[in-house]
Amino acid sequence: MHESRVIPFFNYPALCARQEAELLPLIRDVLARGAYIMQKDLAEFEANLAGYLGVKHALGVADGTIALVMAVKAIGVKLGDEVIVPSHTFVASAAAIHHAGAKPVLADCGPDHLIDPASVERMITSRTKVIMPVQLNGRTADMDALQSIADRHGLAIIEDSCQALGSKFRNRCAGTFGLAGTFSFYPSKTLGCFGDGGAFVTNDDKAAELAVLLRDHGRSASGDVVLFGHNARLDNLQAAILDFKLKRYGEEVGRRREIAAMYDEMLRDIDDLVLPPAPGSEPDHFDIFQNYEIESGRRDALREHLERNGVKTILQWGGKTIHQFADLGLNRDLPYTERMTARFMLLPMNTSLSDDDVRYIGTLIQRFYGVGG
Ligand SMILES: Cc1ncc(COP(=O)(O)O)c(C=O)c1O
């Protein structure tokens, strides 16, 4: 066993220090130009993001949550319309549906922790208008299965791809399948800025036109207010930072996939664990590992063991999925999700981890289960 270590779940200062020398001149340049709102850095980032994703329109917005509100509004939902969304997601997905005037209906997930198409079918009623898969943990759902359900029932798809920039299903990027897709650039995201940020993307010209209006108080190019919108602009300074990081994004994803492969190698033979599919193990999926979420039948004891040895883990959403927040009053019979929430946890996954850090964590887990060298 290696010496003992302290491994935080996320290490913002270490990650920033790595790029500081290049970032500071870039930030100074934006400040010197006084270019804060809707300036060229935003336009350049949007063009580069659209190119990266292979999508017609990309719009920088204030955060992932408002991007979701805009996506649901772009569908044209009415009061009483239902949108099917997994319970295993950040509450923002359901809140956006609510704020856009529709009702979130929760679906179960499967062992890959993404929305289960069979559960989606069971939740469809005459009021269902939209399916909102959440491309969680950096993985894209089986979009063929979901599209075929949507086609059979005349439903639209919008993607909460806030955790999945660059993740692919059958060589197509998350966020580009449905009418609209959304991204979050919250600091801990694979592409994170120094504050809040997000994007709305679409191949649909009409949805893009509406989103441009919704982002900036409903003001048209001539300055007339044509509808009530939001202040949902992405700051130009954040856009400049994101554009810089997008150019190096391939390295970020590559390193995360290396770390995932190391975890898989060390943990795959432990029967009590459910692991994410290993990178490269499925021809249809390219995962970017926003998170490395596992299940363990001895979750709480395992976390304690890791913590005692300096390794910080966390539970997404504080350990509760949306159907477990009773005050929200949403549907609750979701067997896989219910069982999973007593078992799920995130191992550290970010590019400040060294190979030795990952081996240290893997060895601790092997020891906990009494396996390995
Ligand atoms: C799955 C999911 N949806 C939506 C959001 C909301 O994004 P933001 O925090 O940028 O508003 C997040 C971000 O945490 C997320 O992980």
Coordinates of C-alpha atoms and ligand atoms in Angstrom, one line a residue:
M1 CA 0.0 0.0 0.0
H2 CA 1.2 3.5 -0.8
E3 CA 1.7 6.2 1.9
S4 CA -1.5 7.8 3.2
R5 CA -2.9 10.7 1.1
V6 CA -5.5 13.4 1.3
I7 CA -7.6 13.5 -1.9
P8 CA -10.3 16.1 -2.0
F9 CA -13.4 15.4 -4.1
F10 CA -12.6 18.4 -6.3
N11 CA -9.6 20.7 -6.2
Y12 CA -10.5 24.1 -7.8
P13 CA -7.2 25.9 -6.9
A14 CA -5.0 23.1 -8.4
L15 CA -7.0 23.0 -11.6
C16 CA -6.9 26.8 -11.9
A17 CA -3.2 27.1 -11.1
R18 CA -2.4 24.8 -14.1
Q19 CA -3.9 27.3 -16.6
E20 CA -3.4 30.5 -14.6
A21 CA -0.4 31.8 -16.7
E22 CA -2.5 31.6 -19.9
L23 CA -5.8 32.7 -18.4
L24 CA -4.6 35.9 -16.7
P25 CA -3.6 37.8 -19.9
L26 CA -6.9 36.7 -21.5
I27 CA -8.9 38.1 -18.6
R28 CA -6.9 41.3 -18.6
D29 CA -7.6 41.7 -22.3
V30 CA -11.3 41.5 -21.8
L31 CA -11.1 44.0 -18.9
A32 CA -9.0 46.4 -20.9
R33 CA -11.6 46.3 -23.7
G34 CA -14.4 46.8 -21.2
A35 CA -16.2 44.0 -23.0
Y36 CA -18.6 42.6 -20.5
I37 CA -22.0 41.9 -22.1
M38 CA -22.8 40.4 -25.5
Q39 CA -19.4 41.1 -27.1
K40 CA -17.2 39.3 -29.6
D41 CA -15.8 36.7 -27.1
L42 CA -19.4 35.4 -26.6
A43 CA -20.0 35.3 -30.4
E44 CA -16.7 33.4 -30.9
F45 CA -17.4 30.9 -28.1
E46 CA -20.9 30.3 -29.5
A47 CA -19.5 29.6 -33.0
N48 CA -16.8 27.3 -31.6
L49 CA -19.2 25.4 -29.4
A50 CA -21.6 24.9 -32.3
G51 CA -18.8 23.6 -34.4
Y52 CA -17.6 21.3 -31.6
L53 CA -21.0 19.8 -31.2
G54 CA -22.0 19.7 -34.8
V55 CA -25.2 21.8 -34.2
K56 CA -26.6 24.7 -36.1
H57 CA -27.2 27.2 -33.2
A58 CA -25.4 27.5 -29.9
L59 CA -26.3 30.3 -27.5
G60 CA -24.4 31.2 -24.3
V61 CA -26.8 31.7 -21.4
A62 CA -26.5 32.5 -17.7
D63 CA -26.7 28.8 -16.5
G64 CA -27.9 25.4 -17.3
T65 CA -31.2 25.8 -15.5
I66 CA -32.3 28.8 -17.5
A67 CA -31.2 26.9 -20.7
L68 CA -33.7 24.2 -19.7
V69 CA -36.5 26.7 -19.0
M70 CA -35.9 28.1 -22.5
A71 CA -35.9 24.6 -24.0
V72 CA -39.3 23.7 -22.4
K73 CA -40.7 27.1 -23.5
A74 CA -39.5 26.5 -27.0
I75 CA -41.7 23.5 -27.2
G76 CA -44.7 25.6 -26.5
V77 CA -46.0 23.7 -23.4
K78 CA -49.3 24.8 -21.9
L79 CA -50.6 24.5 -18.3
G80 CA -51.3 20.9 -17.5
D81 CA -49.0 19.5 -20.2
E82 CA -46.7 16.8 -18.8
V83 CA -42.9 16.4 -19.3
I84 CA -41.3 13.0 -18.5
V85 CA -37.9 13.4 -16.8
P86 CA -35.9 10.9 -14.7
S87 CA -36.0 11.2 -10.9
H88 CA -32.2 10.7 -10.7
T89 CA -31.2 14.2 -11.8
F90 CA -30.5 17.6 -10.3
V91 CA -33.8 19.2 -9.1
A92 CA -33.1 21.9 -11.8
S93 CA -34.4 19.6 -14.5
A94 CA -37.8 19.3 -12.9
A95 CA -37.9 22.9 -11.7
A96 CA -37.3 24.1 -15.2
I97 CA -40.3 22.2 -16.4
H98 CA -42.4 23.7 -13.6
H99 CA -41.2 27.2 -14.3
A100 CA -42.0 26.9 -18.0
G101 CA -45.6 26.1 -17.0
A102 CA -45.7 22.3 -17.3
K103 CA -45.8 19.3 -14.9
P104 CA -42.7 17.1 -14.3
V105 CA -43.6 13.4 -14.3
L106 CA -40.7 11.3 -13.0
A107 CA -39.3 8.2 -14.7
D108 CA -37.1 5.4 -13.3
C109 CA -33.5 4.8 -14.3
G110 CA -31.6 1.6 -15.2
P111 CA -28.3 0.2 -14.1
D112 CA -26.4 2.8 -16.2
H113 CA -28.3 5.5 -14.1
L114 CA -29.9 7.0 -17.2
I115 CA -33.6 7.2 -17.9
D116 CA -35.2 3.8 -18.5
P117 CA -37.2 3.7 -21.8
A118 CA -39.6 1.1 -20.4
S119 CA -40.4 3.4 -17.5
V120 CA -40.9 6.3 -19.9
E121 CA -43.6 4.3 -21.8
R122 CA -45.4 3.5 -18.5
M123 CA -45.5 7.2 -17.6
I124 CA -47.1 8.4 -20.9
T125 CA -50.6 9.9 -20.6
S126 CA -52.8 11.9 -22.9
R127 CA -51.2 15.1 -21.4
T128 CA -47.6 14.1 -22.1
K129 CA -45.9 16.4 -24.5
V130 CA -42.2 16.0 -24.0
I131 CA -39.6 13.4 -23.0
M132 CA -36.6 15.0 -21.3
P133 CA -33.7 12.5 -21.0
V134 CA -30.9 13.6 -18.7
Q135 CA -27.5 12.6 -20.1
L136 CA -26.2 12.1 -16.6
N137 CA -22.6 11.6 -15.5
G138 CA -21.3 12.3 -19.0
R139 CA -23.1 9.5 -20.8
T140 CA -25.8 9.7 -23.5
A141 CA -28.9 7.6 -23.3
D142 CA -30.0 5.2 -26.0
M143 CA -31.5 7.9 -28.1
D144 CA -32.8 5.4 -30.7
A145 CA -35.0 3.8 -28.1
L146 CA -36.3 7.1 -26.8
Q147 CA -36.8 8.6 -30.3
S148 CA -38.9 5.5 -31.3
I149 CA -41.1 6.0 -28.2
A150 CA -41.4 9.8 -29.0
D151 CA -42.3 9.0 -32.6
R152 CA -45.0 6.4 -31.7
H153 CA -46.7 8.8 -29.3
G154 CA -46.1 12.1 -31.1
L155 CA -43.9 13.6 -28.4
A156 CA -40.9 16.0 -28.6
I157 CA -37.5 15.4 -27.0
I158 CA -35.4 17.9 -25.3
E159 CA -32.2 16.9 -23.7
D160 CA -30.8 17.9 -20.3
S161 CA -27.2 17.4 -21.4
C162 CA -25.8 19.7 -18.7
Q163 CA -23.4 16.9 -17.5
A164 CA -22.5 15.6 -21.0
L165 CA -20.6 18.0 -23.2
G166 CA -19.0 15.9 -25.9
S167 CA -20.5 12.6 -24.9
K168 CA -21.9 10.7 -27.9
F169 CA -24.4 8.1 -28.8
R170 CA -23.7 6.5 -32.2
N171 CA -21.2 9.2 -33.0
R172 CA -23.7 12.1 -32.4
C173 CA -23.2 14.5 -29.5
A174 CA -25.5 14.7 -26.5
G175 CA -27.7 17.8 -26.8
T176 CA -28.1 17.6 -30.6
F177 CA -30.8 14.8 -30.8
G178 CA -34.0 16.5 -29.7
L179 CA -35.6 19.9 -30.4
A180 CA -33.1 21.5 -28.0
G181 CA -30.2 20.6 -25.7
T182 CA -28.7 22.3 -22.7
F183 CA -25.3 22.6 -21.1
S184 CA -24.0 23.8 -17.7
F185 CA -20.6 25.4 -17.2
Y186 CA -20.8 25.4 -13.4
P187 CA -17.2 25.3 -12.1
S188 CA -17.1 21.5 -11.4
K189 CA -18.4 20.6 -14.9
T190 CA -16.0 19.1 -17.4
L191 CA -16.1 22.5 -19.1
G192 CA -16.4 24.8 -16.2
C193 CA -16.1 28.6 -15.9
F194 CA -15.4 30.8 -12.9
G195 CA -19.0 31.2 -11.8
D196 CA -22.2 30.3 -13.5
G197 CA -22.7 29.7 -17.2
G198 CA -24.7 27.6 -19.6
A199 CA -25.7 27.0 -23.2
F200 CA -28.8 26.4 -25.2
V201 CA -28.3 24.5 -28.5
T202 CA -30.7 23.6 -31.3
N203 CA -30.8 22.7 -35.0
D204 CA -34.2 24.3 -35.3
D205 CA -34.2 27.9 -36.6
K206 CA -37.5 28.8 -34.9
A207 CA -36.4 27.5 -31.5
A208 CA -33.1 29.5 -31.9
E209 CA -35.0 32.7 -32.8
L210 CA -37.2 32.3 -29.7
A211 CA -34.2 31.5 -27.5
V212 CA -32.4 34.7 -28.7
L213 CA -35.4 36.7 -27.5
L214 CA -35.9 34.8 -24.3
R215 CA -32.2 35.3 -23.4
D216 CA -32.4 39.1 -23.5
H217 CA -35.7 40.4 -22.1
G218 CA -37.6 39.6 -25.3
R219 CA -35.9 42.4 -27.2
S220 CA -35.7 42.1 -31.0
A221 CA -32.7 43.4 -33.0
S222 CA -34.6 46.7 -33.5
G223 CA -34.9 47.1 -29.7
D224 CA -38.7 46.4 -29.6
V225 CA -39.9 44.1 -26.8
V226 CA -41.9 41.4 -28.6
L227 CA -42.4 39.0 -25.6
F228 CA -41.6 38.8 -21.9
G229 CA -38.1 37.2 -21.7
H230 CA -35.4 36.8 -19.0
N231 CA -32.0 38.2 -18.3
A232 CA -30.3 35.0 -19.2
R233 CA -27.1 36.2 -20.9
L234 CA -23.7 34.5 -20.5
D235 CA -21.2 37.1 -19.3
N236 CA -18.6 37.9 -22.0
L237 CA -15.7 37.3 -19.6
Q238 CA -17.0 33.8 -18.8
A239 CA -17.4 33.2 -22.5
A240 CA -13.7 34.2 -23.1
I241 CA -12.6 31.8 -20.4
L242 CA -14.9 29.0 -21.8
D243 CA -13.6 29.5 -25.3
F244 CA -10.0 29.1 -24.1
K245 CA -10.9 25.9 -22.2
L246 CA -13.0 24.5 -25.1
K247 CA -9.8 24.5 -27.3
R248 CA -8.2 22.2 -24.7
Y249 CA -11.3 20.2 -24.0
G250 CA -10.0 17.0 -25.8
E251 CA -7.3 16.6 -23.1
E252 CA -9.8 17.0 -20.3
V253 CA -12.0 14.2 -21.7
G254 CA -9.1 12.0 -22.6
R255 CA -7.7 12.2 -19.0
R256 CA -11.1 11.5 -17.5
R257 CA -11.5 8.4 -19.7
E258 CA -8.0 7.2 -18.6
I259 CA -9.0 7.6 -14.9
A260 CA -12.3 5.7 -15.6
A261 CA -10.3 2.9 -17.2
M262 CA -8.0 2.6 -14.2
Y263 CA -10.9 2.5 -11.8
D264 CA -12.6 -0.2 -14.0
E265 CA -9.4 -2.3 -14.1
M266 CA -9.0 -2.2 -10.3
L267 CA -12.7 -2.7 -9.3
R268 CA -14.4 -4.7 -12.0
D269 CA -14.0 -8.1 -10.3
I270 CA -15.7 -6.9 -7.0
D271 CA -19.2 -8.4 -7.2
D272 CA -20.8 -6.0 -4.8
L273 CA -20.1 -3.0 -7.0
V274 CA -22.0 -1.7 -10.0
L275 CA -19.6 0.3 -12.1
P276 CA -20.2 2.6 -15.1
P277 CA -19.5 0.9 -18.4
A278 CA -15.7 1.0 -19.1
P279 CA -14.6 3.6 -21.7
G280 CA -14.4 1.9 -25.2
S281 CA -16.4 -1.1 -24.1
E282 CA -19.5 -0.3 -26.1
P283 CA -19.4 0.7 -29.8
D284 CA -22.5 3.0 -29.5
H285 CA -21.4 5.0 -26.6
F286 CA -18.6 7.6 -26.0
D287 CA -18.8 8.7 -22.4
I288 CA -16.9 11.8 -21.0
F289 CA -17.1 10.9 -17.3
Q290 CA -18.4 14.1 -15.7
N291 CA -18.7 11.8 -12.7
Y292 CA -17.7 8.2 -11.8
E293 CA -20.8 7.0 -10.1
I294 CA -20.8 3.5 -8.6
E295 CA -23.2 1.4 -6.5
S296 CA -22.1 -0.5 -3.5
G297 CA -24.3 -2.7 -1.2
R298 CA -22.0 -1.5 1.7
R299 CA -22.0 2.2 0.6
D300 CA -21.9 4.0 3.9
A301 CA -19.2 1.7 5.4
L302 CA -17.2 2.1 2.2
R303 CA -17.4 5.9 2.3
E304 CA -16.4 5.9 5.9
H305 CA -13.3 3.7 5.1
L306 CA -12.3 6.0 2.3
E307 CA -12.8 9.1 4.4
R308 CA -10.7 7.6 7.2
N309 CA -7.9 7.2 4.7
G310 CA -8.1 10.7 3.3
V311 CA -10.4 10.2 0.3
K312 CA -13.5 12.4 0.0
T313 CA -16.5 11.0 -1.9
I314 CA -19.9 12.6 -2.3
L315 CA -23.5 11.6 -3.0
Q316 CA -25.2 13.4 -5.9
W317 CA -28.2 15.6 -4.8
G318 CA -27.2 15.0 -1.2
G319 CA -28.2 11.4 -1.5
K320 CA -31.9 11.9 -2.5
T321 CA -33.5 11.8 -6.0
I322 CA -36.3 14.1 -6.8
H323 CA -39.2 11.7 -6.0
Q324 CA -37.8 11.5 -2.4
F325 CA -38.5 15.2 -1.8
A326 CA -42.0 14.6 -0.5
D327 CA -42.8 18.3 -0.3
L328 CA -42.6 18.5 -4.1
G329 CA -45.6 16.1 -4.3
L330 CA -44.4 14.2 -7.4
N331 CA -45.0 10.5 -8.4
R332 CA -43.0 8.1 -6.3
D333 CA -43.1 4.5 -7.5
L334 CA -39.7 4.1 -9.0
P335 CA -38.1 0.8 -7.9
Y336 CA -34.7 1.0 -9.4
T337 CA -34.1 4.6 -8.4
E338 CA -35.4 3.9 -4.9
R339 CA -33.0 1.0 -4.4
M340 CA -30.1 2.8 -6.1
T341 CA -30.3 5.8 -3.7
A342 CA -29.3 3.6 -0.8
R343 CA -26.3 2.4 -2.8
F344 CA -25.0 5.2 -5.1
M345 CA -21.9 7.3 -4.5
L346 CA -19.3 9.3 -6.6
L347 CA -15.6 8.5 -6.5
P348 CA -13.3 11.4 -7.2
M349 CA -13.1 12.2 -10.9
N350 CA -11.2 15.2 -12.2
T351 CA -8.0 16.0 -13.9
S352 CA -6.1 17.0 -10.7
L353 CA -5.9 13.3 -9.8
S354 CA -2.6 11.6 -10.5
D355 CA -2.3 7.9 -11.5
D356 CA -1.0 7.3 -8.0
D357 CA -4.1 9.0 -6.5
V358 CA -6.3 6.7 -8.6
R359 CA -4.3 3.6 -7.6
Y360 CA -4.5 4.7 -4.0
I361 CA -8.3 5.0 -4.1
G362 CA -8.6 1.7 -6.0
T363 CA -6.4 -0.1 -3.6
L364 CA -8.3 1.2 -0.6
I365 CA -11.6 -0.1 -2.1
Q366 CA -9.9 -3.5 -2.9
R367 CA -8.8 -3.7 0.7
F368 CA -12.2 -2.9 2.0
Y369 CA -13.6 -5.9 0.1
G370 CA -10.6 -8.1 1.0
V371 CA -9.4 -8.5 -2.6
G372 CA -6.3 -7.5 -4.6
G373 CA -2.6 -7.6 -3.8
Ligands
LIG1 C1 -28.2 17.2 -14.7 C2 -28.2 18.7 -14.5 N1 -29.2 19.5 -14.9 C3 -29.2 20.8 -14.8 C4 -28.2 21.4 -14.1 C5 -28.3 22.9 -13.9 O1 -27.2 23.6 -14.4 P1 -26.8 25.0 -13.6 O2 -26.2 24.7 -12.3 O3 -25.7 25.6 -14.6 O4 -28.0 25.9 -13.6 C6 -27.1 20.7 -13.6 C7 -26.0 21.4 -13.0 O5 -25.6 21.2 -11.9 C8 -27.1 19.3 -13.8 O6 -26.1 18.5 -13.3

